[in-house]
Amino acid sequence: MVPKISKILFPTDLSAESRHAFDYAISQATQYGAGITILHVMEESGWSGADYARTILGEERWRQLRKDYEAQVRQILIGKKKEGALIREALDEFCKQAQRDLGDCDFVMDEIVIAKGVIVDEIIATAEKKNCDLIVMGHHHRGQIGEAVLGSTTRRVLRRSKVPVLLVQLPDSSK
């Protein structure tokens, strides 16, 4: 039986390299007549060492460090405008640029989702909530040892996903 792919989830960090993986998502969407849901997650730490750091630093200092970190992330991603609107604009431009580059290649954008949380949890939850049939995501080459174990986010998505995951090796940004 040939699987039916009607909804594709594309999680992205909005990096220039992620465009390479997006091209694969578009290719799959075009081939199967599927829609693409783009997901961007503003990361919250899922690291267990956070509790240890909170204990050492104290709750008030820990909160201030988290607040400063979130402000830096927002500044990098979206500048001074309201976060949701600017991320959405960046994602819209990401899609428009792909459509311009591909010319007559026609794909359907189902939805743009902006979430805040632990990246892996949000990818899995969005795939389930949106009834996605495929997840297309990029991963970075990390040398022999890194390739053997993949990145922790990639590995955890592969382990937890109930739908197939297409991994696209991203180009090296340093070249």
mmCIF file of C-alpha atoms in Angstrom:
data_model
loop_
_atom_site.group_PDB
_atom_site.id
_atom_site.type_symbol
_atom_site.label_atom_id
_atom_site.label_comp_id
_atom_site.label_asym_id
_atom_site.label_seq_id
_atom_site.Cartn_x
_atom_site.Cartn_y
_atom_site.Cartn_z
ATOM 1 C CA MET A 1 0.000 0.000 0.000
ATOM 2 C CA VAL A 2 1.347 3.410 -1.013
ATOM 3 C CA PRO A 3 1.136 5.853 1.900
ATOM 4 C CA LYS A 4 -1.018 8.936 1.442
ATOM 5 C CA ILE A 5 0.790 12.131 2.353
ATOM 6 C CA SER A 6 -1.554 15.080 2.645
ATOM 7 C CA LYS A 7 0.038 17.134 5.448
ATOM 8 C CA ILE A 8 3.723 17.844 5.951
ATOM 9 C CA LEU A 9 5.251 19.465 9.024
ATOM 10 C CA PHE A 10 8.388 21.529 8.459
ATOM 11 C CA PRO A 11 10.041 22.662 11.705
ATOM 12 C CA THR A 12 12.574 25.454 11.147
ATOM 13 C CA ASP A 13 14.977 27.606 13.119
ATOM 14 C CA LEU A 14 14.778 30.250 10.329
ATOM 15 C CA SER A 15 18.474 29.836 9.497
ATOM 16 C CA ALA A 16 19.640 30.328 5.925
ATOM 17 C CA GLU A 17 20.679 26.661 5.839
ATOM 18 C CA SER A 18 17.162 25.484 6.724
ATOM 19 C CA ARG A 19 15.994 26.712 3.322
ATOM 20 C CA HIS A 20 17.738 23.639 1.858
ATOM 21 C CA ALA A 21 15.465 21.324 3.878
ATOM 22 C CA PHE A 22 12.429 23.480 3.007
ATOM 23 C CA ASP A 23 13.088 22.771 -0.675
ATOM 24 C CA TYR A 24 12.675 19.068 0.109
ATOM 25 C CA ALA A 25 9.423 19.751 1.958
ATOM 26 C CA ILE A 26 8.178 21.674 -1.090
ATOM 27 C CA SER A 27 9.229 18.831 -3.382
ATOM 28 C CA GLN A 28 7.282 16.309 -1.304
ATOM 29 C CA ALA A 29 4.265 18.619 -1.057
ATOM 30 C CA THR A 30 4.247 19.143 -4.820
ATOM 31 C CA GLN A 31 4.652 15.440 -5.567
ATOM 32 C CA TYR A 32 1.843 14.358 -3.233
ATOM 33 C CA GLY A 33 -0.421 17.405 -3.469
ATOM 34 C CA ALA A 34 0.139 17.925 0.258
ATOM 35 C CA GLY A 35 -0.037 21.076 2.344
ATOM 36 C CA ILE A 36 2.878 22.308 4.434
ATOM 37 C CA THR A 37 2.643 23.503 8.020
ATOM 38 C CA ILE A 38 5.709 25.486 9.053
ATOM 39 C CA LEU A 39 6.657 25.405 12.727
ATOM 40 C CA HIS A 40 9.065 27.678 14.550
ATOM 41 C CA VAL A 41 9.681 27.018 18.242
ATOM 42 C CA MET A 42 11.040 29.643 20.583
ATOM 43 C CA GLU A 43 12.993 27.316 22.808
ATOM 44 C CA GLU A 44 12.517 26.903 26.521
ATOM 45 C CA SER A 45 15.121 24.831 28.263
ATOM 46 C CA GLY A 46 14.300 21.186 28.746
ATOM 47 C CA TRP A 47 17.744 20.585 30.238
ATOM 48 C CA SER A 48 17.703 18.984 33.690
ATOM 49 C CA GLY A 49 20.790 21.012 34.645
ATOM 50 C CA ALA A 50 18.510 24.048 34.774
ATOM 51 C CA ASP A 51 17.264 22.938 38.191
ATOM 52 C CA TYR A 52 20.861 22.638 39.398
ATOM 53 C CA ALA A 53 21.728 26.111 38.055
ATOM 54 C CA ARG A 54 18.593 27.556 39.667
ATOM 55 C CA THR A 55 19.678 26.089 43.014
ATOM 56 C CA ILE A 56 23.197 27.525 42.734
ATOM 57 C CA LEU A 57 22.154 30.964 41.464
ATOM 58 C CA GLY A 58 18.953 31.392 43.404
ATOM 59 C CA GLU A 59 15.470 31.763 41.963
ATOM 60 C CA GLU A 60 15.609 35.537 41.417
ATOM 61 C CA ARG A 61 18.986 35.539 39.619
ATOM 62 C CA TRP A 62 17.897 32.514 37.535
ATOM 63 C CA ARG A 63 14.700 34.313 36.466
ATOM 64 C CA GLN A 64 16.698 37.396 35.484
ATOM 65 C CA LEU A 65 19.153 35.329 33.419
ATOM 66 C CA ARG A 66 16.244 33.593 31.614
ATOM 67 C CA LYS A 67 14.570 36.941 30.978
ATOM 68 C CA ASP A 68 17.811 38.393 29.561
ATOM 69 C CA TYR A 69 18.327 35.306 27.390
ATOM 70 C CA GLU A 70 14.777 35.485 25.999
ATOM 71 C CA ALA A 71 15.252 39.186 25.235
ATOM 72 C CA GLN A 72 18.463 38.394 23.331
ATOM 73 C CA VAL A 73 16.743 35.642 21.341
ATOM 74 C CA ARG A 74 13.841 37.953 20.483
ATOM 75 C CA GLN A 75 16.259 40.697 19.428
ATOM 76 C CA ILE A 76 18.159 38.321 17.151
ATOM 77 C CA LEU A 77 15.030 36.792 15.623
ATOM 78 C CA ILE A 78 12.709 39.716 15.336
ATOM 79 C CA GLY A 79 14.244 42.994 16.350
ATOM 80 C CA LYS A 80 12.086 45.371 18.346
ATOM 81 C CA LYS A 81 8.644 44.622 16.913
ATOM 82 C CA LYS A 82 6.098 42.344 18.509
ATOM 83 C CA GLU A 83 7.530 38.823 18.427
ATOM 84 C CA GLY A 84 4.708 36.802 16.885
ATOM 85 C CA ALA A 85 4.064 39.218 14.061
ATOM 86 C CA LEU A 86 7.704 39.531 13.051
ATOM 87 C CA ILE A 87 8.428 35.818 13.186
ATOM 88 C CA ARG A 88 5.321 35.279 11.091
ATOM 89 C CA GLU A 89 6.580 37.918 8.619
ATOM 90 C CA ALA A 90 9.971 36.164 8.437
ATOM 91 C CA LEU A 91 8.260 32.826 7.801
ATOM 92 C CA ASP A 92 5.982 34.377 5.164
ATOM 93 C CA GLU A 93 9.022 35.822 3.400
ATOM 94 C CA PHE A 94 10.727 32.407 3.639
ATOM 95 C CA CYS A 95 7.742 30.910 1.744
ATOM 96 C CA LYS A 96 7.465 33.729 -0.797
ATOM 97 C CA GLN A 97 11.171 33.481 -1.613
ATOM 98 C CA ALA A 98 10.815 29.736 -2.192
ATOM 99 C CA GLN A 99 7.858 30.297 -4.512
ATOM 100 C CA ARG A 100 9.799 32.954 -6.463
ATOM 101 C CA ASP A 101 12.844 30.674 -6.778
ATOM 102 C CA LEU A 102 10.808 27.660 -7.892
ATOM 103 C CA GLY A 103 8.729 29.525 -10.461
ATOM 104 C CA ASP A 104 5.784 27.400 -11.547
ATOM 105 C CA CYS A 105 6.179 24.947 -8.654
ATOM 106 C CA ASP A 106 2.912 25.230 -6.770
ATOM 107 C CA PHE A 107 2.579 24.180 -3.145
ATOM 108 C CA VAL A 108 -0.007 24.870 -0.477
ATOM 109 C CA MET A 109 0.876 26.563 2.790
ATOM 110 C CA ASP A 110 -1.554 25.136 5.315
ATOM 111 C CA GLU A 111 -0.444 27.134 8.301
ATOM 112 C CA ILE A 112 2.399 28.870 10.081
ATOM 113 C CA VAL A 113 2.696 27.896 13.738
ATOM 114 C CA ILE A 114 4.818 29.728 16.290
ATOM 115 C CA ALA A 115 5.227 27.890 19.574
ATOM 116 C CA LYS A 116 7.175 28.399 22.759
ATOM 117 C CA GLY A 117 8.495 25.410 24.646
ATOM 118 C CA VAL A 118 10.860 22.470 24.403
ATOM 119 C CA ILE A 119 11.590 22.029 20.694
ATOM 120 C CA VAL A 120 11.119 18.251 20.485
ATOM 121 C CA ASP A 121 7.897 18.340 22.511
ATOM 122 C CA GLU A 122 6.468 21.072 20.275
ATOM 123 C CA ILE A 123 7.425 19.263 17.046
ATOM 124 C CA ILE A 124 5.778 16.027 18.203
ATOM 125 C CA ALA A 125 2.705 17.799 19.596
ATOM 126 C CA THR A 126 2.218 19.859 16.420
ATOM 127 C CA ALA A 127 2.597 16.802 14.169
ATOM 128 C CA GLU A 128 -0.089 15.014 16.196
ATOM 129 C CA LYS A 129 -2.413 18.014 16.555
ATOM 130 C CA LYS A 130 -2.266 18.874 12.837
ATOM 131 C CA ASN A 131 -2.522 15.201 11.757
ATOM 132 C CA CYS A 132 0.693 15.413 9.749
ATOM 133 C CA ASP A 133 1.716 12.434 7.635
ATOM 134 C CA LEU A 134 5.394 13.403 7.322
ATOM 135 C CA ILE A 135 7.928 15.578 9.137
ATOM 136 C CA VAL A 136 10.696 17.102 7.012
ATOM 137 C CA MET A 137 13.557 18.529 9.011
ATOM 138 C CA GLY A 138 17.169 19.470 8.488
ATOM 139 C CA HIS A 139 20.140 18.235 10.451
ATOM 140 C CA HIS A 140 23.783 19.266 10.518
ATOM 141 C CA HIS A 141 26.694 16.958 9.764
ATOM 142 C CA ARG A 142 28.634 16.675 13.011
ATOM 143 C CA GLY A 143 31.660 14.554 12.086
ATOM 144 C CA GLN A 144 31.997 10.796 12.556
ATOM 145 C CA ILE A 145 30.979 10.627 16.196
ATOM 146 C CA GLY A 146 28.231 13.200 15.780
ATOM 147 C CA GLU A 147 26.877 11.403 12.715
ATOM 148 C CA ALA A 148 26.761 8.165 14.671
ATOM 149 C CA VAL A 149 24.440 9.664 17.259
ATOM 150 C CA LEU A 150 22.864 12.581 15.346
ATOM 151 C CA GLY A 151 21.918 15.749 17.162
ATOM 152 C CA SER A 152 19.879 15.319 20.311
ATOM 153 C CA THR A 153 16.836 17.109 18.857
ATOM 154 C CA THR A 154 16.911 15.022 15.686
ATOM 155 C CA ARG A 155 17.449 11.787 17.597
ATOM 156 C CA ARG A 156 14.595 12.509 20.009
ATOM 157 C CA VAL A 157 12.183 13.444 17.205
ATOM 158 C CA LEU A 158 13.061 10.221 15.370
ATOM 159 C CA ARG A 159 12.524 8.200 18.524
ATOM 160 C CA ARG A 160 9.206 9.805 19.498
ATOM 161 C CA SER A 161 7.524 10.501 16.163
ATOM 162 C CA LYS A 162 4.562 8.356 15.173
ATOM 163 C CA VAL A 163 4.913 9.507 11.549
ATOM 164 C CA PRO A 164 7.854 9.149 9.146
ATOM 165 C CA VAL A 165 10.612 11.743 9.389
ATOM 166 C CA LEU A 166 12.615 12.826 6.347
ATOM 167 C CA LEU A 167 16.026 14.132 7.432
ATOM 168 C CA VAL A 168 17.802 16.493 5.084
ATOM 169 C CA GLN A 169 21.483 17.095 5.695
ATOM 170 C CA LEU A 170 21.969 20.855 5.794
ATOM 171 C CA PRO A 171 24.876 22.517 3.994
ATOM 172 C CA ASP A 172 27.775 23.666 6.116
ATOM 173 C CA SER A 173 27.297 27.385 6.805
ATOM 174 C CA SER A 174 31.057 27.909 7.228
ATOM 175 C CA LYS A 175 31.755 27.146 3.548
#
